[in-house]
CSV table of C-alpha atoms and ligand atoms in Angstrom, one decimal:
chain,number,residue,atom,x,y,z
A,21,MET,CA,66.6,12.5,86.7
A,22,SER,CA,66.7,14.0,83.2
A,23,ARG,CA,69.6,16.2,84.0
A,24,LYS,CA,72.0,17.0,81.2
A,25,THR,CA,75.6,16.1,81.5
A,26,ILE,CA,78.7,18.2,80.5
A,27,ILE,CA,81.7,16.0,79.6
A,28,LEU,CA,85.2,16.8,80.7
A,29,PRO,CA,87.4,14.8,78.2
A,30,LYS,CA,90.5,13.3,79.8
A,31,GLY,CA,93.4,15.0,78.1
A,32,LYS,CA,91.8,18.4,78.3
A,33,ARG,CA,90.7,18.7,81.8
A,34,ALA,CA,92.7,21.0,84.0
A,35,ARG,CA,90.4,20.9,86.9
A,36,GLY,CA,92.4,20.7,90.2
A,37,GLY,CA,89.5,21.3,92.5
A,38,SER,CA,88.6,24.8,91.3
A,39,PRO,CA,84.9,25.5,91.2
A,40,TRP,CA,85.4,27.0,87.7
A,41,ILE,CA,85.5,24.9,84.5
A,42,PHE,CA,86.5,26.9,81.3
A,43,SER,CA,84.8,26.4,77.9
A,44,ASN,CA,88.0,24.9,76.4
A,45,GLU,CA,88.1,22.2,79.0
A,46,ILE,CA,84.7,20.7,78.2
A,47,ARG,CA,83.3,18.9,75.2
A,48,MET,CA,81.5,21.8,73.6
A,49,ASP,CA,79.4,19.8,71.0
A,50,GLU,CA,76.0,20.7,69.5
A,51,ALA,CA,74.2,19.1,72.4
A,52,ALA,CA,76.1,21.2,74.9
A,53,LYS,CA,75.7,24.4,72.9
A,54,ALA,CA,71.9,23.8,72.9
A,55,ILE,CA,71.7,23.9,76.7
A,56,ALA,CA,70.0,27.1,77.9
A,57,PRO,CA,72.3,29.5,79.8
A,58,GLY,CA,72.1,28.9,83.6
A,59,THR,CA,70.8,25.3,83.4
A,60,VAL,CA,71.8,23.0,86.3
A,61,ILE,CA,73.9,20.1,85.0
A,62,ASN,CA,76.1,17.2,86.1
A,63,VAL,CA,79.8,17.2,85.2
A,64,ARG,CA,81.4,13.9,84.4
A,65,GLY,CA,84.6,12.7,82.8
A,66,ASP,CA,84.4,10.8,79.5
A,67,ASP,CA,85.3,7.8,81.7
A,68,GLY,CA,82.1,8.4,83.7
A,69,ARG,CA,83.9,9.9,86.7
A,70,ALA,CA,81.6,12.3,88.7
A,71,PHE,CA,83.0,15.8,89.0
A,72,GLY,CA,79.9,17.4,90.5
A,73,THR,CA,76.7,19.4,90.1
A,74,GLY,CA,77.0,22.9,88.6
A,75,TYR,CA,75.4,25.3,86.3
A,76,PHE,CA,76.3,25.9,82.7
A,77,ASN,CA,76.5,28.8,80.3
A,78,PRO,CA,77.6,28.0,76.8
A,79,LYS,CA,78.1,31.8,76.2
A,80,SER,CA,80.5,32.3,79.0
A,81,LEU,CA,84.3,31.7,79.1
A,82,ILE,CA,83.7,30.1,82.5
A,83,ALA,CA,81.3,27.5,81.1
A,84,VAL,CA,80.6,25.6,84.3
A,85,ARG,CA,80.5,26.8,87.9
A,86,LEU,CA,80.3,24.0,90.4
A,87,LEU,CA,77.8,24.0,93.3
A,88,ALA,CA,78.7,20.6,94.8
A,89,GLU,CA,81.3,17.9,94.4
A,90,GLU,CA,78.7,15.2,93.8
A,91,CYS,CA,76.4,14.7,90.8
A,92,ASP,CA,72.6,14.9,91.0
A,93,VAL,CA,72.6,17.2,94.0
A,94,VAL,CA,69.2,18.9,94.0
A,95,ILE,CA,69.5,22.7,93.7
A,96,ASP,CA,66.5,24.2,95.4
A,97,ALA,CA,65.5,26.5,98.3
A,98,GLU,CA,66.7,23.9,100.8
A,99,PHE,CA,70.1,23.7,99.1
A,100,PHE,CA,70.5,27.5,99.4
A,101,ALA,CA,69.1,27.5,102.9
A,102,ALA,CA,71.8,25.1,104.0
A,103,ARG,CA,74.6,27.2,102.4
A,104,LEU,CA,73.2,30.3,103.9
A,105,THR,CA,72.9,28.8,107.4
A,106,ARG,CA,76.6,27.8,107.2
A,107,ALA,CA,77.6,31.3,106.0
A,108,LEU,CA,75.5,32.9,108.8
A,109,ALA,CA,77.2,30.7,111.4
A,110,LEU,CA,80.6,31.9,110.3
A,111,ARG,CA,79.6,35.6,110.6
A,112,ASP,CA,77.8,35.0,114.0
A,113,ALA,CA,81.1,33.6,115.3
A,114,VAL,CA,83.0,36.7,114.3
A,115,TYR,CA,80.7,39.7,114.4
A,116,ASP,CA,78.5,40.9,117.3
A,117,ARG,CA,76.4,43.2,115.1
A,118,PRO,CA,74.4,42.2,112.1
A,119,PHE,CA,76.4,44.3,109.6
A,120,TYR,CA,78.6,42.3,107.2
A,121,ARG,CA,78.9,40.5,103.9
A,122,LEU,CA,76.6,37.6,104.6
A,123,PHE,CA,77.5,35.6,101.5
A,124,HIS,CA,80.6,35.7,99.4
A,125,ALA,CA,80.1,33.6,96.2
A,126,GLU,CA,82.6,30.8,95.8
A,127,GLY,CA,84.0,31.3,99.3
A,128,ASP,CA,80.6,30.4,100.7
A,129,GLY,CA,80.0,27.6,98.2
A,130,VAL,CA,77.7,29.3,95.6
A,131,PRO,CA,79.4,31.0,92.7
A,132,GLY,CA,77.6,34.1,91.4
A,133,LEU,CA,75.8,35.0,94.6
A,134,VAL,CA,76.8,37.9,96.9
A,135,ILE,CA,74.7,39.2,99.7
A,136,ASP,CA,75.4,42.1,102.1
A,137,ARG,CA,73.5,42.4,105.4
A,138,PHE,CA,72.5,45.7,107.0
A,139,ASP,CA,70.6,44.4,110.0
A,140,ASP,CA,67.2,43.4,108.6
A,141,THR,CA,67.9,44.7,105.1
A,142,LEU,CA,69.8,42.7,102.5
A,143,THR,CA,71.3,43.5,99.1
A,144,VAL,CA,71.6,40.6,96.8
A,145,GLN,CA,74.0,40.6,93.8
A,146,ILE,CA,73.4,38.0,91.2
A,147,GLY,CA,76.3,37.8,88.8
A,148,THR,CA,75.5,34.8,86.6
A,149,ALA,CA,72.8,33.3,84.4
A,150,GLY,CA,72.8,30.2,86.7
A,151,MET,CA,72.0,32.3,89.8
A,152,GLU,CA,69.5,34.4,87.9
A,153,LYS,CA,67.5,31.2,87.3
A,154,GLN,CA,67.6,30.4,91.0
A,155,GLN,CA,66.3,33.8,92.2
A,156,THR,CA,63.0,32.5,93.6
A,157,ALA,CA,64.7,29.6,95.4
A,158,ILE,CA,67.3,32.1,96.9
A,159,LEU,CA,64.6,34.4,98.1
A,160,MET,CA,62.7,31.5,99.7
A,161,ALA,CA,65.9,30.4,101.4
A,162,LEU,CA,66.5,33.9,102.8
A,163,ASP,CA,63.0,34.0,104.1
A,164,LYS,CA,63.5,30.7,105.8
A,165,VAL,CA,67.0,31.4,107.3
A,166,LEU,CA,66.8,35.2,108.1
A,167,LYS,CA,63.3,36.5,107.4
A,168,PRO,CA,64.7,39.9,106.2
A,169,LYS,CA,62.4,42.8,106.2
A,170,ASN,CA,63.8,44.4,103.1
A,171,VAL,CA,65.6,42.7,100.1
A,172,ILE,CA,67.0,44.7,97.3
A,173,LEU,CA,68.2,42.9,94.1
A,174,ARG,CA,71.2,44.7,92.7
A,175,GLY,CA,71.3,43.2,89.2
A,176,ASP,CA,73.4,46.0,87.8
A,177,ALA,CA,77.0,44.8,88.0
A,178,PRO,CA,78.7,45.3,84.6
A,179,ASN,CA,80.0,41.8,84.4
A,180,ARG,CA,76.5,40.4,84.1
A,181,ALA,CA,76.7,41.3,80.4
A,182,LEU,CA,79.3,38.6,80.0
A,183,GLU,CA,76.6,36.2,81.0
A,184,GLY,CA,74.0,37.6,78.7
A,185,LEU,CA,72.1,39.2,81.5
A,186,ASP,CA,70.2,42.5,81.6
A,187,SER,CA,70.8,45.2,84.2
A,188,TYR,CA,68.2,46.1,86.9
A,189,VAL,CA,67.8,47.2,90.5
A,190,LYS,CA,64.6,45.8,92.1
A,191,THR,CA,63.0,45.6,95.5
A,192,ALA,CA,62.0,42.0,96.2
A,193,ARG,CA,60.8,42.4,99.8
A,194,GLY,CA,59.8,45.5,101.8
A,195,GLU,CA,61.3,48.9,100.8
A,196,ALA,CA,64.6,50.3,101.6
A,197,LYS,CA,67.0,52.9,100.1
A,198,ARG,CA,69.1,54.8,102.6
A,199,ILE,CA,70.1,52.9,105.7
A,200,ALA,CA,72.5,53.1,108.5
A,201,VAL,CA,75.6,50.9,108.6
A,202,GLU,CA,77.4,50.2,111.8
A,203,GLU,CA,81.1,49.4,111.6
A,204,ASN,CA,83.9,49.6,114.1
A,205,GLY,CA,81.6,51.8,116.3
A,206,VAL,CA,81.1,54.3,113.5
A,207,ARG,CA,77.7,55.0,111.9
A,208,TYR,CA,77.6,55.5,108.2
A,209,ILE,CA,74.8,56.1,105.8
A,210,ALA,CA,74.6,54.0,102.6
A,211,ASP,CA,72.3,54.2,99.6
A,212,LEU,CA,71.4,50.6,98.8
A,213,GLN,CA,69.5,51.5,95.6
A,214,GLU,CA,71.9,53.9,93.9
A,215,GLY,CA,75.2,53.4,95.7
A,216,GLN,CA,78.0,51.6,94.0
A,217,LYS,CA,78.0,47.8,94.0
A,218,THR,CA,75.8,46.7,96.9
A,219,GLY,CA,75.9,50.2,98.4
A,220,TRP,CA,78.7,49.7,100.9
A,221,TYR,CA,82.2,48.2,100.8
A,222,TYR,CA,82.4,45.9,103.8
A,223,ASP,CA,85.7,44.5,102.5
A,224,GLN,CA,87.8,47.3,104.0
A,225,ARG,CA,86.3,47.1,107.5
A,226,ASP,CA,89.5,45.8,109.2
A,227,ASN,CA,91.7,48.2,107.2
A,228,ARG,CA,89.6,51.1,108.2
A,229,ALA,CA,90.0,50.1,111.9
A,230,PHE,CA,93.8,49.9,111.4
A,231,ILE,CA,93.9,53.5,109.9
A,232,ALA,CA,91.8,54.7,112.7
A,233,ARG,CA,94.4,53.4,115.2
A,234,LEU,CA,97.0,55.7,113.6
A,235,ALA,CA,94.8,58.8,113.1
A,236,LYS,CA,94.6,60.6,116.5
A,237,GLY,CA,95.8,64.2,116.0
A,238,LYS,CA,96.8,63.6,112.4
A,239,SER,CA,95.8,65.2,109.1
A,240,VAL,CA,94.3,62.6,106.7
A,241,LEU,CA,93.8,62.5,103.0
A,242,ASP,CA,91.2,59.8,102.1
A,243,ALA,CA,91.7,59.5,98.3
A,244,TYR,CA,89.0,57.6,96.4
A,245,SER,CA,86.9,58.0,99.5
A,246,TYR,CA,83.5,56.9,98.2
A,247,THR,CA,81.2,57.7,101.1
A,248,GLY,CA,84.0,58.2,103.6
A,249,GLY,CA,84.5,54.8,105.0
A,250,PHE,CA,88.1,55.5,106.0
A,251,GLY,CA,88.0,59.2,106.4
A,252,ILE,CA,85.1,59.3,108.9
A,253,ALA,CA,86.6,56.4,110.9
A,254,ALA,CA,89.8,58.5,111.1
A,255,ALA,CA,87.9,61.7,112.1
A,256,LYS,CA,86.0,59.8,114.8
A,257,ALA,CA,89.3,58.4,116.1
A,258,GLY,CA,90.5,62.0,116.6
A,259,ALA,CA,92.1,63.1,113.4
A,260,LYS,CA,92.6,66.9,113.4
A,261,GLU,CA,91.7,67.3,109.7
A,262,VAL,CA,90.2,64.9,107.1
A,263,VAL,CA,89.9,65.5,103.4
A,264,CYS,CA,87.7,63.0,101.5
A,265,LEU,CA,88.5,63.1,97.8
A,266,ASP,CA,86.4,61.4,95.1
A,267,SER,CA,85.0,62.1,91.6
A,268,SER,CA,81.4,61.1,92.7
A,269,ALA,CA,79.3,64.0,94.0
A,270,PRO,CA,76.5,61.7,95.4
A,271,ALA,CA,79.2,59.6,97.3
A,272,LEU,CA,80.7,62.8,98.8
A,273,ALA,CA,77.2,64.1,99.8
A,274,LEU,CA,76.7,60.8,101.8
A,275,ALA,CA,80.2,61.2,103.3
A,276,GLU,CA,79.2,64.6,104.6
A,277,GLU,CA,75.9,63.3,106.0
A,278,SER,CA,77.7,60.4,107.7
A,279,ALA,CA,80.2,62.8,109.2
A,280,ARG,CA,77.4,64.9,110.7
A,281,ALA,CA,75.8,61.7,112.1
A,282,ASN,CA,79.1,61.0,114.0
A,283,SER,CA,79.5,64.7,115.0
A,284,VAL,CA,82.8,65.0,113.2
A,285,THR,CA,83.9,67.3,110.3
A,286,ILE,CA,85.3,66.3,107.0
A,287,GLN,CA,86.2,68.3,103.9
A,288,ALA,CA,84.7,66.8,100.8
A,289,VAL,CA,86.6,67.5,97.6
A,290,LYS,CA,85.3,66.5,94.2
A,291,ALA,CA,88.2,65.9,91.8
A,292,ASP,CA,90.2,63.4,89.9
A,293,VAL,CA,92.7,61.9,92.3
A,294,PHE,CA,95.7,62.0,90.0
A,295,GLU,CA,95.1,65.6,89.1
A,296,GLU,CA,94.4,66.6,92.7
A,297,LEU,CA,97.6,64.9,93.9
A,298,GLU,CA,99.6,66.8,91.3
A,299,ARG,CA,98.0,70.0,92.4
A,300,LEU,CA,98.6,69.4,96.1
A,301,LYS,CA,102.3,68.6,95.3
A,302,LYS,CA,102.7,71.9,93.4
A,303,ALA,CA,101.0,73.7,96.3
A,304,GLY,CA,103.4,72.0,98.7
A,305,GLU,CA,100.6,70.6,100.8
A,306,THR,CA,101.1,67.4,102.8
A,307,PHE,CA,99.1,65.1,105.1
A,308,ASP,CA,100.3,62.9,108.0
A,309,ILE,CA,98.2,60.0,106.6
A,310,VAL,CA,97.4,59.4,102.9
A,311,LEU,CA,95.2,56.5,101.9
A,312,THR,CA,94.3,55.5,98.4
A,313,ASP,CA,91.6,53.0,97.6
A,314,PRO,CA,91.1,53.2,93.8
A,315,PRO,CA,88.7,51.4,91.5
A,316,PRO,CA,90.4,48.4,89.8
A,317,PHE,CA,93.2,49.5,87.5
A,318,VAL,CA,93.6,46.0,86.1
A,319,LYS,CA,90.1,45.1,85.0
A,320,SER,CA,91.2,42.2,82.8
A,321,LYS,CA,94.4,40.2,82.3
A,322,LYS,CA,95.3,42.3,79.2
A,323,ASP,CA,95.3,45.5,81.3
A,324,LEU,CA,98.0,44.2,83.5
A,325,GLU,CA,100.9,46.3,82.2
A,326,PRO,CA,99.1,49.7,82.0
A,327,GLY,CA,97.3,48.9,85.3
A,328,ALA,CA,100.6,48.1,87.1
A,329,LYS,CA,102.0,51.3,85.8
A,330,ALA,CA,99.0,53.2,87.2
A,331,TYR,CA,99.5,51.7,90.7
A,332,ARG,CA,103.2,52.7,90.5
A,333,LYS,CA,102.3,56.3,89.6
A,334,LEU,CA,99.6,56.5,92.3
A,335,ALA,CA,102.2,55.3,94.9
A,336,ARG,CA,104.6,58.0,93.7
A,337,LEU,CA,102.1,60.8,93.7
A,338,ALA,CA,100.6,59.8,97.0
A,339,ALA,CA,104.1,59.6,98.6
A,340,ASP,CA,104.8,63.1,97.3
A,341,VAL,CA,102.0,64.5,99.5
A,342,THR,CA,102.7,62.3,102.6
A,343,ALA,CA,104.4,64.3,105.3
A,344,PRO,CA,107.8,63.3,106.7
A,345,GLY,CA,107.2,60.5,109.2
A,346,GLY,CA,103.7,59.9,107.8
A,347,PHE,CA,101.8,56.9,106.8
A,348,LEU,CA,100.7,55.9,103.3
A,349,SER,CA,98.2,53.2,102.5
A,350,ILE,CA,97.6,51.9,99.0
A,351,ALA,CA,94.9,49.3,98.1
A,352,SER,CA,94.0,47.4,95.0
A,353,CYS,CA,90.8,45.6,94.4
A,354,SER,CA,92.0,44.1,91.1
A,355,HIS,CA,92.1,40.3,91.2
A,356,ASN,CA,94.1,40.4,88.0
A,357,ILE,CA,97.2,41.8,89.6
A,358,PRO,CA,99.0,39.3,91.8
A,359,PRO,CA,99.9,40.5,95.3
A,360,GLU,CA,103.7,40.3,94.7
A,361,ARG,CA,103.4,42.4,91.5
A,362,PHE,CA,101.3,45.0,93.3
A,363,ALA,CA,103.8,45.2,96.1
A,364,VAL,CA,106.7,45.7,93.7
A,365,GLU,CA,104.8,48.5,91.8
A,366,CYS,CA,104.0,50.3,95.0
A,367,GLY,CA,107.6,49.9,96.2
A,368,GLN,CA,109.0,51.2,92.9
A,369,GLY,CA,106.6,54.2,93.1
A,370,LEU,CA,107.9,55.1,96.6
A,371,LEU,CA,111.5,54.7,95.3
A,372,ARG,CA,110.8,57.1,92.5
A,373,ALA,CA,109.3,59.6,94.9
A,374,GLY,CA,112.7,59.4,96.7
A,375,ARG,CA,111.1,58.2,99.9
A,376,ARG,CA,112.5,55.5,102.2
A,377,ALA,CA,109.6,53.4,103.5
A,378,ALA,CA,108.9,50.4,105.7
A,379,LEU,CA,105.9,48.2,104.9
A,380,ILE,CA,104.1,47.9,108.3
A,381,HIS,CA,100.8,46.3,107.4
A,382,GLN,CA,99.6,43.9,104.7
A,383,SER,CA,96.1,42.6,104.5
A,384,GLY,CA,93.1,41.8,102.4
A,385,ALA,CA,89.4,41.7,102.9
A,386,GLY,CA,87.8,40.8,106.2
A,387,VAL,CA,86.6,37.4,107.5
A,388,ASP,CA,83.2,38.0,105.9
A,389,HIS,CA,84.9,37.7,102.4
A,390,PRO,CA,86.0,34.0,102.6
A,391,VAL,CA,88.1,32.6,99.7
A,392,HIS,CA,87.6,29.2,98.1
A,393,PRO,CA,90.9,27.4,98.8
A,394,LEU,CA,91.4,26.5,95.2
A,395,LEU,CA,90.4,29.8,93.7
A,396,PRO,CA,93.1,32.1,95.2
A,397,GLU,CA,92.3,34.8,92.7
A,398,SER,CA,89.0,35.5,94.4
A,399,ALA,CA,91.1,37.1,97.2
A,400,TYR,CA,91.0,40.3,95.2
A,401,LEU,CA,91.7,42.9,97.8
A,402,LYS,CA,95.3,43.9,98.7
A,403,SER,CA,96.1,46.6,101.1
A,404,LEU,CA,99.6,47.8,102.0
A,405,VAL,CA,100.5,50.4,104.6
A,406,TYR,CA,103.9,52.0,104.7
A,407,ALA,CA,105.6,54.2,107.3
A,408,LEU,CA,107.6,56.9,105.4
A,409,ASP,CA,110.8,58.5,106.7
B,23,LIG,N1,87.5,53.8,100.0
B,23,LIG,C1,86.1,53.6,99.7
B,23,LIG,C2,85.8,52.7,98.5
B,23,LIG,C3,86.4,53.3,97.2
B,23,LIG,S1,85.7,52.7,95.8
B,23,LIG,C4,85.5,53.0,101.0
B,23,LIG,O1,86.2,52.8,102.0
B,23,LIG,O2,84.2,52.8,101.0
B,23,LIG,C5,86.5,53.7,94.6
B,23,LIG,C6,86.0,55.1,94.5
B,23,LIG,O3,86.8,55.8,93.5
B,23,LIG,C7,84.6,55.3,94.0
B,23,LIG,O4,83.9,56.1,95.0
B,23,LIG,C8,84.7,56.2,92.7
B,23,LIG,O5,83.7,57.2,92.6
B,23,LIG,C9,86.1,56.8,92.9
B,23,LIG,N2,86.8,57.1,91.7
B,23,LIG,C10,86.9,56.4,90.5
B,23,LIG,N3,87.7,57.0,89.7
B,23,LIG,C11,88.1,58.2,90.3
B,23,LIG,C12,89.0,59.3,89.9
B,23,LIG,N4,89.7,59.3,88.7
B,23,LIG,N5,89.2,60.3,90.8
B,23,LIG,C13,88.6,60.3,92.0
B,23,LIG,N6,87.7,59.3,92.4
B,23,LIG,C14,87.5,58.3,91.6
């Protein structure tokens, strides 16, 4: 096999089983730099030791992402079909309806590949040059394992630029745009072409179910609601009033449509969350349950301090509009803030709001978002629920 080899020189290599190898860990000589982004390579030590099969991008900080622990593993439709079959078996063991994240990158053994399943429709997110090269093999594997009716390629994640990739949304099989998502017995409508990310955030499924358990007879503020994942679940569970707050008009329009599909009522408010929380506080308005699920405040390591401050402020402002005896949920989808730091910032925010609180629920994403055991930072979602005095 004329496969190229990337060398991990001894003193430099930090690899402790992580599927990522950084550009400063490898021998980045002229031969390596000349390898086309996304090429499948072997990784060996300078002593010849095999580190595995991966794909390489000389332009990326994460230079190698490993696909297998052995060298010379053939990466083709059969390889992807085997990984998909394993991922599908895990979901089949947990979910009784075909609505879930079918494939979660490193956690399912293929860095750069994320697939969400909405019954016979799939959205595929390819995040790296290596996976872009394998698009045909991946689609063949999907046809073999699942025979999906519709496949949408969401090649529009902003981090693709780091890999030198362009941005596109394409339909690879069939045709689908707006579809129904079933989750926790609630029916939502998602826009798979124009919605954010893959069109739906499956990661919060279990946390939505937890909030629904608290919601009967309560007033609920769903801040950063997107298409109403939490709010509609709360309304369906018997909340007496639900406000969905988001800056995206299309997301709120879908939330209203989903509410009608479940014969419940929500109030959609288009506003900036920080501004609206300040306004509600001034107006003296409170809610029995306040939940906040913001976009990542810590987008990269250098944003840690300002991002941490933003979480603290959000916790304070959200506590200000939580009724006495109410519940407050704060989530973070930033993998760049460690869970302990996030919890401290939220705790400090509650303290500054002058509220005594008990942390009653801590969780992350659901089972359909498995984490590679040696890549703990891929467990990006953190969710904390407090009971306030
Ligand atoms: N809770 C949602 C997911 C939230 S994603 C669910 O369960 O599906 C984050 C949301 O925050 C997006 O919908 C985005 O439009 C919204 N957003 C981002 N910045 C905002 C801001 N400053 N004010 C209000 N909403 C904002």
